[in-house]
Amino acid sequence: MAQPRPIDCPIAHRRAGGRTVEVQTVVIPAIPLVEARDHFLTNLRWKTSRLSGKRLTASTVDKYRYRLRRFEKWLVENDIPLDLGELTAEDFQQL
């Protein structure tokens, strides 16, 4: 049986007044926006609507594509890297 990773079983410390948990830092790998966008849009062909059970229409895919391009343009205009793994909470608050 494989050993659990530290993130799967944090070390609990008992102290007066509560419990603290030690959590290991998680490194987020690079996620290039262009590749992620293309992968997402390519896989939309196979998605179906949860409401109707039918495949997504071309206009729905176009809306996703438009919004993702606006997001990419916003990143470029604000000198934020086109790497989703580098986005911070502050970046999302600014958005």
Short mmCIF file of C-alpha atoms in Angstrom, two decimals:
data_model
loop_
_atom_site.label_atom_id
_atom_site.label_comp_id
_atom_site.label_asym_id
_atom_site.label_seq_id
_atom_site.Cartn_x
_atom_site.Cartn_y
_atom_site.Cartn_z
CA MET A 1 0.00 0.00 0.00
CA ALA A 2 1.33 3.44 -0.94
CA GLN A 3 2.24 5.90 1.77
CA PRO A 4 -0.20 8.83 1.97
CA ARG A 5 1.24 12.16 0.93
CA PRO A 6 1.54 14.86 3.62
CA ILE A 7 -1.24 16.90 2.02
CA ASP A 8 -3.60 13.92 2.37
CA CYS A 9 -3.08 13.58 6.11
CA PRO A 10 -2.05 16.86 7.74
CA ILE A 11 -0.41 16.65 11.15
CA ALA A 12 -2.84 17.78 13.82
CA HIS A 13 -1.53 19.60 16.85
CA ARG A 14 -3.65 19.98 19.98
CA ARG A 15 -3.34 23.26 21.77
CA ALA A 16 -5.41 25.01 24.36
CA GLY A 17 -8.33 26.69 22.68
CA GLY A 18 -8.45 24.68 19.47
CA ARG A 19 -6.73 22.58 16.89
CA THR A 20 -4.19 23.73 14.35
CA VAL A 21 -3.27 21.82 11.24
CA GLU A 22 0.08 21.94 9.48
CA VAL A 23 -0.37 22.04 5.72
CA GLN A 24 2.38 21.53 3.18
CA THR A 25 2.74 24.10 0.39
CA VAL A 26 1.34 22.83 -2.89
CA VAL A 27 3.22 23.80 -6.05
CA ILE A 28 0.90 24.54 -8.94
CA PRO A 29 2.41 23.50 -12.26
CA ALA A 30 2.57 25.84 -15.23
CA ILE A 31 -0.73 25.96 -17.12
CA PRO A 32 -0.25 27.98 -20.32
CA LEU A 33 -3.48 29.84 -21.07
CA VAL A 34 -3.38 29.28 -24.82
CA GLU A 35 -3.04 25.51 -24.44
CA ALA A 36 -5.69 25.37 -21.72
CA ARG A 37 -8.09 27.45 -23.83
CA ASP A 38 -7.58 25.32 -26.93
CA HIS A 39 -7.99 22.10 -24.94
CA PHE A 40 -11.18 23.39 -23.31
CA LEU A 41 -12.72 24.56 -26.59
CA THR A 42 -11.77 21.34 -28.39
CA ASN A 43 -13.47 19.23 -25.74
CA LEU A 44 -16.66 21.31 -25.89
CA ARG A 45 -17.67 19.34 -28.98
CA TRP A 46 -18.44 16.40 -26.74
CA LYS A 47 -20.16 18.27 -23.91
CA THR A 48 -23.89 18.10 -23.44
CA SER A 49 -26.24 20.47 -21.69
CA ARG A 50 -27.24 19.36 -18.19
CA LEU A 51 -30.73 20.75 -18.75
CA SER A 52 -31.60 19.48 -22.21
CA GLY A 53 -29.16 16.57 -22.55
CA LYS A 54 -28.27 17.84 -26.05
CA ARG A 55 -24.86 18.82 -27.33
CA LEU A 56 -23.83 22.44 -26.96
CA THR A 57 -24.68 24.66 -29.90
CA ALA A 58 -22.10 26.45 -32.01
CA SER A 59 -23.27 29.80 -30.61
CA THR A 60 -22.62 28.61 -27.05
CA VAL A 61 -19.10 27.55 -28.00
CA ASP A 62 -18.59 30.94 -29.68
CA LYS A 63 -19.62 32.68 -26.44
CA TYR A 64 -17.07 30.66 -24.47
CA ARG A 65 -14.39 31.46 -27.07
CA TYR A 66 -15.24 35.20 -26.95
CA ARG A 67 -15.12 35.34 -23.14
CA LEU A 68 -11.85 33.45 -22.99
CA ARG A 69 -10.31 35.84 -25.52
CA ARG A 70 -11.50 38.82 -23.44
CA PHE A 71 -9.90 37.23 -20.38
CA GLU A 72 -6.64 36.73 -22.28
CA LYS A 73 -6.74 40.34 -23.51
CA TRP A 74 -7.30 41.55 -19.93
CA LEU A 75 -4.28 39.55 -18.73
CA VAL A 76 -2.08 41.08 -21.44
CA GLU A 77 -3.33 44.63 -20.77
CA ASN A 78 -2.55 44.26 -17.04
CA ASP A 79 0.90 42.66 -17.57
CA ILE A 80 -0.21 39.43 -15.90
CA PRO A 81 1.50 36.24 -17.16
CA LEU A 82 -0.47 34.04 -19.52
CA ASP A 83 0.09 31.15 -17.13
CA LEU A 84 -2.96 30.15 -15.11
CA GLY A 85 -0.71 28.52 -12.53
CA GLU A 86 0.77 31.94 -11.66
CA LEU A 87 -2.52 33.77 -11.08
CA THR A 88 -2.98 35.00 -7.54
CA ALA A 89 -6.02 35.86 -5.45
CA GLU A 90 -5.16 39.53 -5.97
CA ASP A 91 -5.29 39.03 -9.76
CA PHE A 92 -8.81 37.64 -9.48
CA GLN A 93 -9.87 40.47 -7.18
CA GLN A 94 -8.58 42.94 -9.76
CA LEU A 95 -10.53 41.14 -12.48
#
